[in-house]
Amino acid sequence: MTTLSLGRVEPQLARRAAARIRDLGEQIYFGRTPSYGPDRAGRLAFVGYVVGSVVAWSLATLLVTGLLAAVLR
């Protein structure tokens, strides 16, 4: 079994990365939901938006869980 070794992380680099992740999360969470028309293309675009959001949040959850597991191990 392989283990993830983060080594020594510089505090400034970690703070900068955390700030970028926080900014991205705020943009996603507080961003407006795009409005689409009632036609078929609008519905398809909305479904793409919803599926993309679900995939993005799932990957973000796995990433955070993996990072916490590696740090707290």
Coordinates of N, CA and C in Angstrom, one line a residue:
M1 N 0.8 -1.2 0.0 CA 0.0 0.0 0.0 C 0.9 1.2 0.0
T2 N 0.6 2.2 -0.9 CA 1.4 3.4 -0.9 C 0.7 4.5 0.0
T3 N 1.6 5.3 0.5 CA 1.1 6.4 1.4 C 1.4 7.7 0.7
L4 N 0.6 8.7 1.0 CA 0.9 10.1 0.5 C 1.7 10.8 1.5
S5 N 2.8 11.3 1.0 CA 3.7 12.1 1.9 C 3.7 13.5 1.4
L6 N 3.2 14.4 2.2 CA 3.2 15.8 1.9 C 4.5 16.5 2.2
G7 N 5.3 15.9 3.0 CA 6.5 16.6 3.4 C 6.3 17.8 4.2
R8 N 7.2 18.7 4.2 CA 7.0 20.0 4.9 C 6.4 21.0 4.0
V9 N 5.3 21.5 4.4 CA 4.5 22.5 3.6 C 4.8 23.9 4.2
E10 N 5.2 24.8 3.4 CA 5.5 26.2 3.9 C 4.2 26.8 4.3
P11 N 4.1 27.5 5.5 CA 2.9 28.1 5.9 C 2.3 29.1 5.0
Q12 N 3.1 29.9 4.4 CA 2.6 30.9 3.4 C 2.0 30.2 2.2
L13 N 2.6 29.2 1.7 CA 2.0 28.5 0.6 C 0.7 27.8 1.0
A14 N 0.6 27.3 2.2 CA -0.6 26.6 2.6 C -1.7 27.7 2.8
R15 N -1.4 28.8 3.3 CA -2.4 29.9 3.5 C -2.9 30.4 2.2
R16 N -2.0 30.6 1.2 CA -2.4 31.0 -0.1 C -3.3 30.0 -0.8
A17 N -3.0 28.7 -0.7 CA -3.8 27.7 -1.3 C -5.2 27.6 -0.6
A18 N -5.2 27.8 0.7 CA -6.4 27.8 1.4 C -7.3 29.0 1.0
A19 N -6.7 30.1 0.8 CA -7.4 31.3 0.4 C -8.0 31.1 -1.0
R20 N -7.3 30.5 -1.9 CA -7.8 30.3 -3.2 C -9.0 29.3 -3.2
I21 N -8.8 28.2 -2.4 CA -9.9 27.2 -2.3 C -11.1 27.9 -1.7
R22 N -10.9 28.7 -0.7 CA -12.1 29.4 0.0 C -12.8 30.3 -1.0
D23 N -12.0 31.1 -1.8 CA -12.6 32.0 -2.8 C -13.4 31.2 -3.8
L24 N -12.8 30.1 -4.3 CA -13.5 29.3 -5.3 C -14.8 28.8 -4.7
G25 N -14.8 28.3 -3.4 CA -16.0 27.8 -2.8 C -17.0 28.9 -2.6
E26 N -16.6 30.1 -2.3 CA -17.6 31.2 -2.2 C -18.2 31.5 -3.5
Q27 N -17.4 31.5 -4.6 CA -17.9 31.8 -5.9 C -18.9 30.8 -6.3
I28 N -18.7 29.5 -6.0 CA -19.6 28.4 -6.4 C -20.8 28.5 -5.5
Y29 N -20.7 28.7 -4.2 CA -21.8 28.7 -3.3 C -22.7 29.9 -3.5
F30 N -22.1 31.1 -3.6 CA -22.9 32.3 -3.7 C -23.2 32.7 -5.1
G31 N -22.7 32.0 -6.1 CA -22.9 32.4 -7.5 C -24.4 32.2 -7.9
R32 N -24.8 33.0 -8.9 CA -26.2 32.9 -9.3 C -26.3 31.6 -10.2
T33 N -27.5 31.0 -10.1 CA -27.8 29.9 -10.9 C -28.2 30.4 -12.3
P34 N -27.6 30.0 -13.4 CA -27.9 30.5 -14.7 C -29.4 30.2 -15.0
S35 N -30.0 31.1 -15.7 CA -31.4 30.9 -16.1 C -31.4 30.5 -17.5
Y36 N -32.2 29.5 -17.9 CA -32.3 29.1 -19.3 C -33.7 29.1 -19.7
G37 N -33.9 29.2 -21.0 CA -35.2 29.2 -21.6 C -36.0 27.9 -21.5
P38 N -37.3 27.9 -21.8 CA -38.1 26.7 -21.7 C -37.9 25.7 -22.9
D39 N -37.1 26.1 -23.8 CA -36.9 25.2 -25.0 C -36.0 24.0 -24.6
R40 N -35.8 23.1 -25.6 CA -35.1 21.9 -25.3 C -33.6 22.2 -25.0
A41 N -33.0 23.2 -25.7 CA -31.6 23.5 -25.5 C -31.4 24.1 -24.1
G42 N -32.4 24.9 -23.6 CA -32.4 25.4 -22.3 C -32.4 24.4 -21.2
R43 N -33.3 23.4 -21.4 CA -33.4 22.3 -20.5 C -32.1 21.5 -20.4
L44 N -31.5 21.2 -21.6 CA -30.3 20.5 -21.7 C -29.1 21.2 -21.1
A45 N -29.1 22.5 -21.3 CA -28.0 23.3 -20.6 C -28.2 23.3 -19.1
F46 N -29.4 23.4 -18.6 CA -29.7 23.3 -17.2 C -29.3 22.0 -16.6
V47 N -29.6 20.9 -17.3 CA -29.2 19.5 -16.8 C -27.7 19.4 -16.8
G48 N -27.0 20.0 -17.8 CA -25.5 20.0 -17.8 C -25.0 20.8 -16.6
Y49 N -25.6 21.9 -16.3 CA -25.2 22.7 -15.1 C -25.3 21.9 -13.8
V50 N -26.5 21.2 -13.7 CA -26.7 20.5 -12.5 C -25.8 19.3 -12.4
V51 N -25.6 18.5 -13.4 CA -24.7 17.4 -13.4 C -23.3 17.9 -13.1
G52 N -22.8 18.9 -13.8 CA -21.5 19.5 -13.5 C -21.3 19.9 -12.1
S53 N -22.3 20.5 -11.5 CA -22.3 20.9 -10.1 C -22.1 19.7 -9.2
V54 N -22.9 18.7 -9.5 CA -22.8 17.5 -8.6 C -21.5 16.8 -8.7
V55 N -20.9 16.7 -9.9 CA -19.6 16.1 -10.1 C -18.5 17.0 -9.4
A56 N -18.6 18.3 -9.5 CA -17.6 19.2 -8.9 C -17.7 19.1 -7.4
W57 N -18.9 19.1 -6.8 CA -19.0 19.0 -5.4 C -18.5 17.6 -4.9
S58 N -18.8 16.6 -5.6 CA -18.3 15.3 -5.2 C -16.8 15.2 -5.2
L59 N -16.2 15.7 -6.3 CA -14.7 15.7 -6.3 C -14.1 16.5 -5.2
A60 N -14.7 17.7 -5.0 CA -14.2 18.6 -3.9 C -14.3 17.9 -2.6
T61 N -15.4 17.2 -2.3 CA -15.6 16.4 -1.1 C -14.5 15.3 -0.9
L62 N -14.3 14.6 -2.0 CA -13.2 13.6 -1.9 C -11.9 14.1 -1.7
L63 N -11.6 15.3 -2.4 CA -10.3 15.9 -2.2 C -10.1 16.4 -0.8
V64 N -11.1 17.0 -0.2 CA -10.9 17.5 1.2 C -10.8 16.3 2.2
T65 N -11.6 15.3 1.9 CA -11.5 14.1 2.8 C -10.2 13.5 2.7
G66 N -9.6 13.4 1.5 CA -8.3 12.8 1.3 C -7.2 13.6 2.0
L67 N -7.3 14.9 1.8 CA -6.3 15.8 2.5 C -6.4 15.7 4.0
L68 N -7.6 15.7 4.5 CA -7.7 15.6 6.0 C -7.2 14.3 6.5
A69 N -7.5 13.2 5.7 CA -7.0 11.9 6.1 C -5.5 11.8 6.1
A70 N -4.9 12.5 5.1 CA -3.4 12.5 5.0 C -2.8 13.3 6.1
V71 N -3.4 14.5 6.4 CA -2.8 15.3 7.4 C -3.0 14.8 8.8
L72 N -4.2 14.2 9.1 CA -4.5 13.8 10.5 C -4.1 12.3 10.7
R73 N -3.5 11.7 9.7 CA -3.0 10.3 9.9 C -1.9 10.2 10.9

